[in-house]
Short mmCIF file of N, CA and C in Angstrom, two decimals:
data_model
loop_
_atom_site.label_atom_id
_atom_site.label_comp_id
_atom_site.label_asym_id
_atom_site.label_seq_id
_atom_site.Cartn_x
_atom_site.Cartn_y
_atom_site.Cartn_z
N UNK A 1 -48.48 -58.07 -0.41
CA UNK A 1 -49.55 -58.91 -0.88
C UNK A 1 -49.01 -60.05 -1.73
N UNK A 2 -48.05 -59.74 -2.58
CA UNK A 2 -47.45 -60.77 -3.43
C UNK A 2 -46.71 -61.79 -2.58
N UNK A 3 -46.03 -61.34 -1.55
CA UNK A 3 -45.31 -62.27 -0.68
C UNK A 3 -46.29 -63.22 0.01
N UNK A 4 -47.44 -62.71 0.44
CA UNK A 4 -48.45 -63.55 1.08
C UNK A 4 -48.96 -64.60 0.11
N UNK A 5 -49.22 -64.21 -1.13
CA UNK A 5 -49.67 -65.16 -2.15
C UNK A 5 -48.62 -66.24 -2.39
N UNK A 6 -47.37 -65.82 -2.50
CA UNK A 6 -46.29 -66.78 -2.73
C UNK A 6 -46.15 -67.76 -1.56
N UNK A 7 -46.26 -67.24 -0.34
CA UNK A 7 -46.19 -68.10 0.83
C UNK A 7 -47.33 -69.10 0.84
N UNK A 8 -48.53 -68.63 0.50
CA UNK A 8 -49.70 -69.50 0.45
C UNK A 8 -49.52 -70.59 -0.61
N UNK A 9 -49.06 -70.19 -1.78
CA UNK A 9 -48.85 -71.17 -2.86
C UNK A 9 -47.77 -72.18 -2.47
N UNK A 10 -46.72 -71.71 -1.81
CA UNK A 10 -45.66 -72.63 -1.38
C UNK A 10 -46.20 -73.62 -0.35
N UNK A 11 -47.07 -73.14 0.52
CA UNK A 11 -47.66 -74.04 1.52
C UNK A 11 -48.55 -75.09 0.87
N UNK A 12 -49.23 -74.72 -0.19
CA UNK A 12 -50.09 -75.69 -0.89
C UNK A 12 -49.27 -76.76 -1.59
N UNK A 13 -48.11 -76.39 -2.07
CA UNK A 13 -47.28 -77.34 -2.82
C UNK A 13 -46.24 -78.03 -1.95
N UNK A 14 -46.24 -77.75 -0.67
CA UNK A 14 -45.26 -78.33 0.24
C UNK A 14 -45.48 -79.83 0.36
N UNK A 15 -44.39 -80.55 0.49
CA UNK A 15 -44.45 -82.00 0.68
C UNK A 15 -44.96 -82.27 2.10
N UNK A 16 -46.02 -83.04 2.26
CA UNK A 16 -46.58 -83.25 3.59
C UNK A 16 -45.65 -84.00 4.54
N UNK A 17 -44.68 -84.71 4.00
CA UNK A 17 -43.77 -85.49 4.84
C UNK A 17 -42.42 -84.81 4.96
N UNK A 18 -42.41 -83.54 5.30
CA UNK A 18 -41.15 -82.81 5.48
C UNK A 18 -40.40 -83.37 6.68
N UNK A 19 -39.12 -83.61 6.54
CA UNK A 19 -38.37 -84.12 7.69
C UNK A 19 -38.23 -83.05 8.77
N UNK A 20 -38.36 -83.48 10.01
CA UNK A 20 -38.16 -82.57 11.12
C UNK A 20 -39.38 -81.78 11.53
N UNK A 21 -40.45 -81.88 10.80
CA UNK A 21 -41.64 -81.14 11.21
C UNK A 21 -42.68 -82.11 11.76
N UNK A 22 -43.35 -81.67 12.80
CA UNK A 22 -44.39 -82.52 13.36
C UNK A 22 -45.69 -82.25 12.61
N UNK A 23 -46.56 -83.23 12.55
CA UNK A 23 -47.78 -83.09 11.76
C UNK A 23 -48.72 -82.03 12.34
N UNK A 24 -49.40 -81.36 11.46
CA UNK A 24 -50.38 -80.36 11.88
C UNK A 24 -51.66 -81.06 12.31
N UNK A 25 -52.31 -80.49 13.30
CA UNK A 25 -53.60 -81.03 13.71
C UNK A 25 -54.65 -80.44 12.80
N UNK A 26 -55.57 -81.26 12.35
CA UNK A 26 -56.62 -80.74 11.48
C UNK A 26 -57.98 -81.17 11.99
N UNK A 27 -58.94 -80.29 11.80
CA UNK A 27 -60.31 -80.54 12.19
C UNK A 27 -61.19 -80.22 11.00
N UNK A 28 -62.14 -81.08 10.71
CA UNK A 28 -63.04 -80.84 9.60
C UNK A 28 -64.45 -80.62 10.15
N UNK A 29 -65.03 -79.51 9.77
CA UNK A 29 -66.41 -79.20 10.11
C UNK A 29 -67.22 -79.30 8.82
N UNK A 30 -68.19 -80.16 8.81
CA UNK A 30 -68.94 -80.30 7.56
C UNK A 30 -70.43 -80.30 7.84
N UNK A 31 -71.14 -79.65 6.95
CA UNK A 31 -72.59 -79.66 6.95
C UNK A 31 -73.03 -80.13 5.58
N UNK A 32 -74.27 -80.02 5.32
CA UNK A 32 -74.79 -80.48 4.03
C UNK A 32 -74.22 -79.67 2.87
N UNK A 33 -74.03 -78.37 3.08
CA UNK A 33 -73.62 -77.49 2.00
C UNK A 33 -72.18 -76.99 2.09
N UNK A 34 -71.62 -77.01 3.28
CA UNK A 34 -70.30 -76.42 3.48
C UNK A 34 -69.39 -77.42 4.19
N UNK A 35 -68.14 -77.45 3.76
CA UNK A 35 -67.13 -78.26 4.43
C UNK A 35 -65.90 -77.41 4.66
N UNK A 36 -65.50 -77.28 5.93
CA UNK A 36 -64.37 -76.44 6.30
C UNK A 36 -63.34 -77.31 7.00
N UNK A 37 -62.10 -77.21 6.56
CA UNK A 37 -61.00 -77.91 7.22
C UNK A 37 -60.06 -76.88 7.82
N UNK A 38 -59.78 -77.03 9.10
CA UNK A 38 -58.89 -76.11 9.80
C UNK A 38 -57.66 -76.89 10.21
N UNK A 39 -56.50 -76.42 9.79
CA UNK A 39 -55.24 -77.04 10.18
C UNK A 39 -54.51 -76.10 11.12
N UNK A 40 -54.03 -76.65 12.20
CA UNK A 40 -53.31 -75.87 13.19
C UNK A 40 -51.91 -76.43 13.33
N UNK A 41 -50.92 -75.60 13.03
CA UNK A 41 -49.53 -76.03 13.14
C UNK A 41 -49.15 -76.15 14.60
N UNK A 42 -48.24 -77.05 14.95
CA UNK A 42 -47.84 -77.22 16.36
C UNK A 42 -47.31 -75.94 16.99
N UNK A 43 -46.58 -75.13 16.24
CA UNK A 43 -46.09 -73.86 16.81
C UNK A 43 -47.24 -72.94 17.16
N UNK A 44 -48.26 -72.92 16.32
CA UNK A 44 -49.43 -72.07 16.61
C UNK A 44 -50.17 -72.60 17.83
N UNK A 45 -50.23 -73.91 17.98
CA UNK A 45 -50.91 -74.49 19.15
C UNK A 45 -50.18 -74.11 20.44
N UNK A 46 -48.85 -74.16 20.42
CA UNK A 46 -48.09 -73.76 21.60
C UNK A 46 -48.29 -72.28 21.90
N UNK A 47 -48.34 -71.47 20.87
CA UNK A 47 -48.55 -70.04 21.05
C UNK A 47 -49.94 -69.79 21.63
N UNK A 48 -50.93 -70.51 21.12
CA UNK A 48 -52.30 -70.36 21.62
C UNK A 48 -52.38 -70.77 23.08
N UNK A 49 -51.73 -71.87 23.44
CA UNK A 49 -51.71 -72.30 24.84
C UNK A 49 -51.05 -71.25 25.72
N UNK A 50 -49.97 -70.66 25.21
CA UNK A 50 -49.25 -69.65 25.99
C UNK A 50 -50.13 -68.42 26.24
N UNK A 51 -50.99 -68.07 25.28
CA UNK A 51 -51.85 -66.89 25.43
C UNK A 51 -53.08 -67.19 26.28
N UNK A 52 -53.62 -68.40 26.19
CA UNK A 52 -54.87 -68.70 26.89
C UNK A 52 -54.67 -69.19 28.31
N UNK A 53 -53.52 -69.78 28.63
CA UNK A 53 -53.30 -70.34 29.96
C UNK A 53 -53.46 -69.30 31.08
N UNK A 54 -52.89 -68.09 30.97
CA UNK A 54 -53.09 -67.11 32.05
C UNK A 54 -54.56 -66.70 32.22
N UNK A 55 -55.28 -66.58 31.12
CA UNK A 55 -56.69 -66.18 31.22
C UNK A 55 -57.52 -67.28 31.90
N UNK A 56 -57.26 -68.51 31.55
CA UNK A 56 -57.99 -69.62 32.16
C UNK A 56 -57.66 -69.72 33.64
N UNK A 57 -56.40 -69.53 33.97
CA UNK A 57 -55.98 -69.55 35.37
C UNK A 57 -56.67 -68.44 36.16
N UNK A 58 -56.73 -67.25 35.58
CA UNK A 58 -57.39 -66.12 36.24
C UNK A 58 -58.87 -66.42 36.47
N UNK A 59 -59.54 -66.98 35.48
CA UNK A 59 -60.95 -67.33 35.63
C UNK A 59 -61.15 -68.37 36.72
N UNK A 60 -60.26 -69.33 36.79
CA UNK A 60 -60.35 -70.37 37.81
C UNK A 60 -60.20 -69.78 39.20
N UNK A 61 -59.21 -68.90 39.39
CA UNK A 61 -59.00 -68.28 40.70
C UNK A 61 -60.18 -67.37 41.07
N UNK A 62 -60.72 -66.67 40.08
CA UNK A 62 -61.86 -65.79 40.34
C UNK A 62 -63.08 -66.61 40.78
N UNK A 63 -63.28 -67.74 40.10
CA UNK A 63 -64.42 -68.62 40.46
C UNK A 63 -64.24 -69.15 41.88
N UNK A 64 -63.03 -69.57 42.22
CA UNK A 64 -62.76 -70.10 43.56
C UNK A 64 -62.99 -69.04 44.62
N UNK A 65 -62.52 -67.83 44.37
CA UNK A 65 -62.70 -66.74 45.32
C UNK A 65 -64.18 -66.40 45.49
N UNK A 66 -64.92 -66.36 44.40
CA UNK A 66 -66.34 -66.05 44.47
C UNK A 66 -67.09 -67.12 45.26
N UNK A 67 -66.75 -68.39 45.03
CA UNK A 67 -67.42 -69.46 45.77
C UNK A 67 -67.10 -69.41 47.25
N UNK A 68 -65.84 -69.09 47.59
CA UNK A 68 -65.47 -68.96 49.00
C UNK A 68 -66.23 -67.80 49.66
N UNK A 69 -66.36 -66.70 48.94
CA UNK A 69 -67.09 -65.54 49.46
C UNK A 69 -68.57 -65.89 49.68
N UNK A 70 -69.18 -66.54 48.70
CA UNK A 70 -70.58 -66.93 48.85
C UNK A 70 -70.76 -67.92 49.99
N UNK A 71 -69.83 -68.83 50.15
CA UNK A 71 -69.89 -69.80 51.23
C UNK A 71 -69.80 -69.11 52.58
N UNK A 72 -68.89 -68.15 52.70
CA UNK A 72 -68.74 -67.41 53.95
C UNK A 72 -69.99 -66.59 54.27
N UNK A 73 -70.57 -65.98 53.25
CA UNK A 73 -71.80 -65.20 53.46
C UNK A 73 -72.96 -66.09 53.85
N UNK A 74 -73.02 -67.28 53.26
CA UNK A 74 -74.10 -68.21 53.57
C UNK A 74 -73.98 -68.72 55.00
N UNK A 75 -72.75 -68.97 55.46
CA UNK A 75 -72.55 -69.42 56.84
C UNK A 75 -72.85 -68.29 57.82
N UNK A 76 -72.57 -67.06 57.45
CA UNK A 76 -72.78 -65.92 58.35
C UNK A 76 -74.26 -65.57 58.45
N UNK A 77 -75.03 -65.81 57.42
CA UNK A 77 -76.45 -65.43 57.41
C UNK A 77 -77.26 -66.20 58.46
N UNK A 78 -77.15 -67.53 58.60
CA UNK A 78 -77.92 -68.22 59.65
C UNK A 78 -77.51 -67.80 61.05
N UNK A 79 -76.23 -67.51 61.27
CA UNK A 79 -75.78 -67.07 62.58
C UNK A 79 -76.39 -65.71 62.93
N UNK A 80 -76.45 -64.81 61.97
CA UNK A 80 -77.05 -63.49 62.20
C UNK A 80 -78.53 -63.61 62.47
N UNK A 81 -79.21 -64.52 61.80
CA UNK A 81 -80.64 -64.73 61.99
C UNK A 81 -80.90 -65.30 63.39
N UNK A 82 -80.07 -66.20 63.85
CA UNK A 82 -80.22 -66.80 65.18
C UNK A 82 -80.00 -65.75 66.26
N UNK A 83 -79.05 -64.84 66.06
CA UNK A 83 -78.80 -63.77 67.04
C UNK A 83 -79.98 -62.82 67.13
N UNK A 84 -80.64 -62.56 66.00
CA UNK A 84 -81.78 -61.65 66.00
C UNK A 84 -82.99 -62.27 66.68
N UNK A 85 -83.14 -63.57 66.61
CA UNK A 85 -84.29 -64.24 67.21
C UNK A 85 -84.13 -64.36 68.73
N UNK A 86 -82.92 -64.28 69.25
CA UNK A 86 -82.70 -64.43 70.70
C UNK A 86 -83.07 -63.20 71.46
#
């Protein structure tokens, strides 16, 4: 716990223009009563991309497969209806 506090305090007192480090991305969400600033370090952003990319890819492939299946079923339905009417 003490180490976490010390790390946090060191981060607060860190010089923002450290050589060799790329700037952190920050986003500010503000309402009338609350203002929240979120800073994301570049290493964390790369890690986040590494974790989310496979999930997004899987969702994309699943969506494509589902649309192909629905398309095939839709094309097969009118043909089956025409065969029944003959």
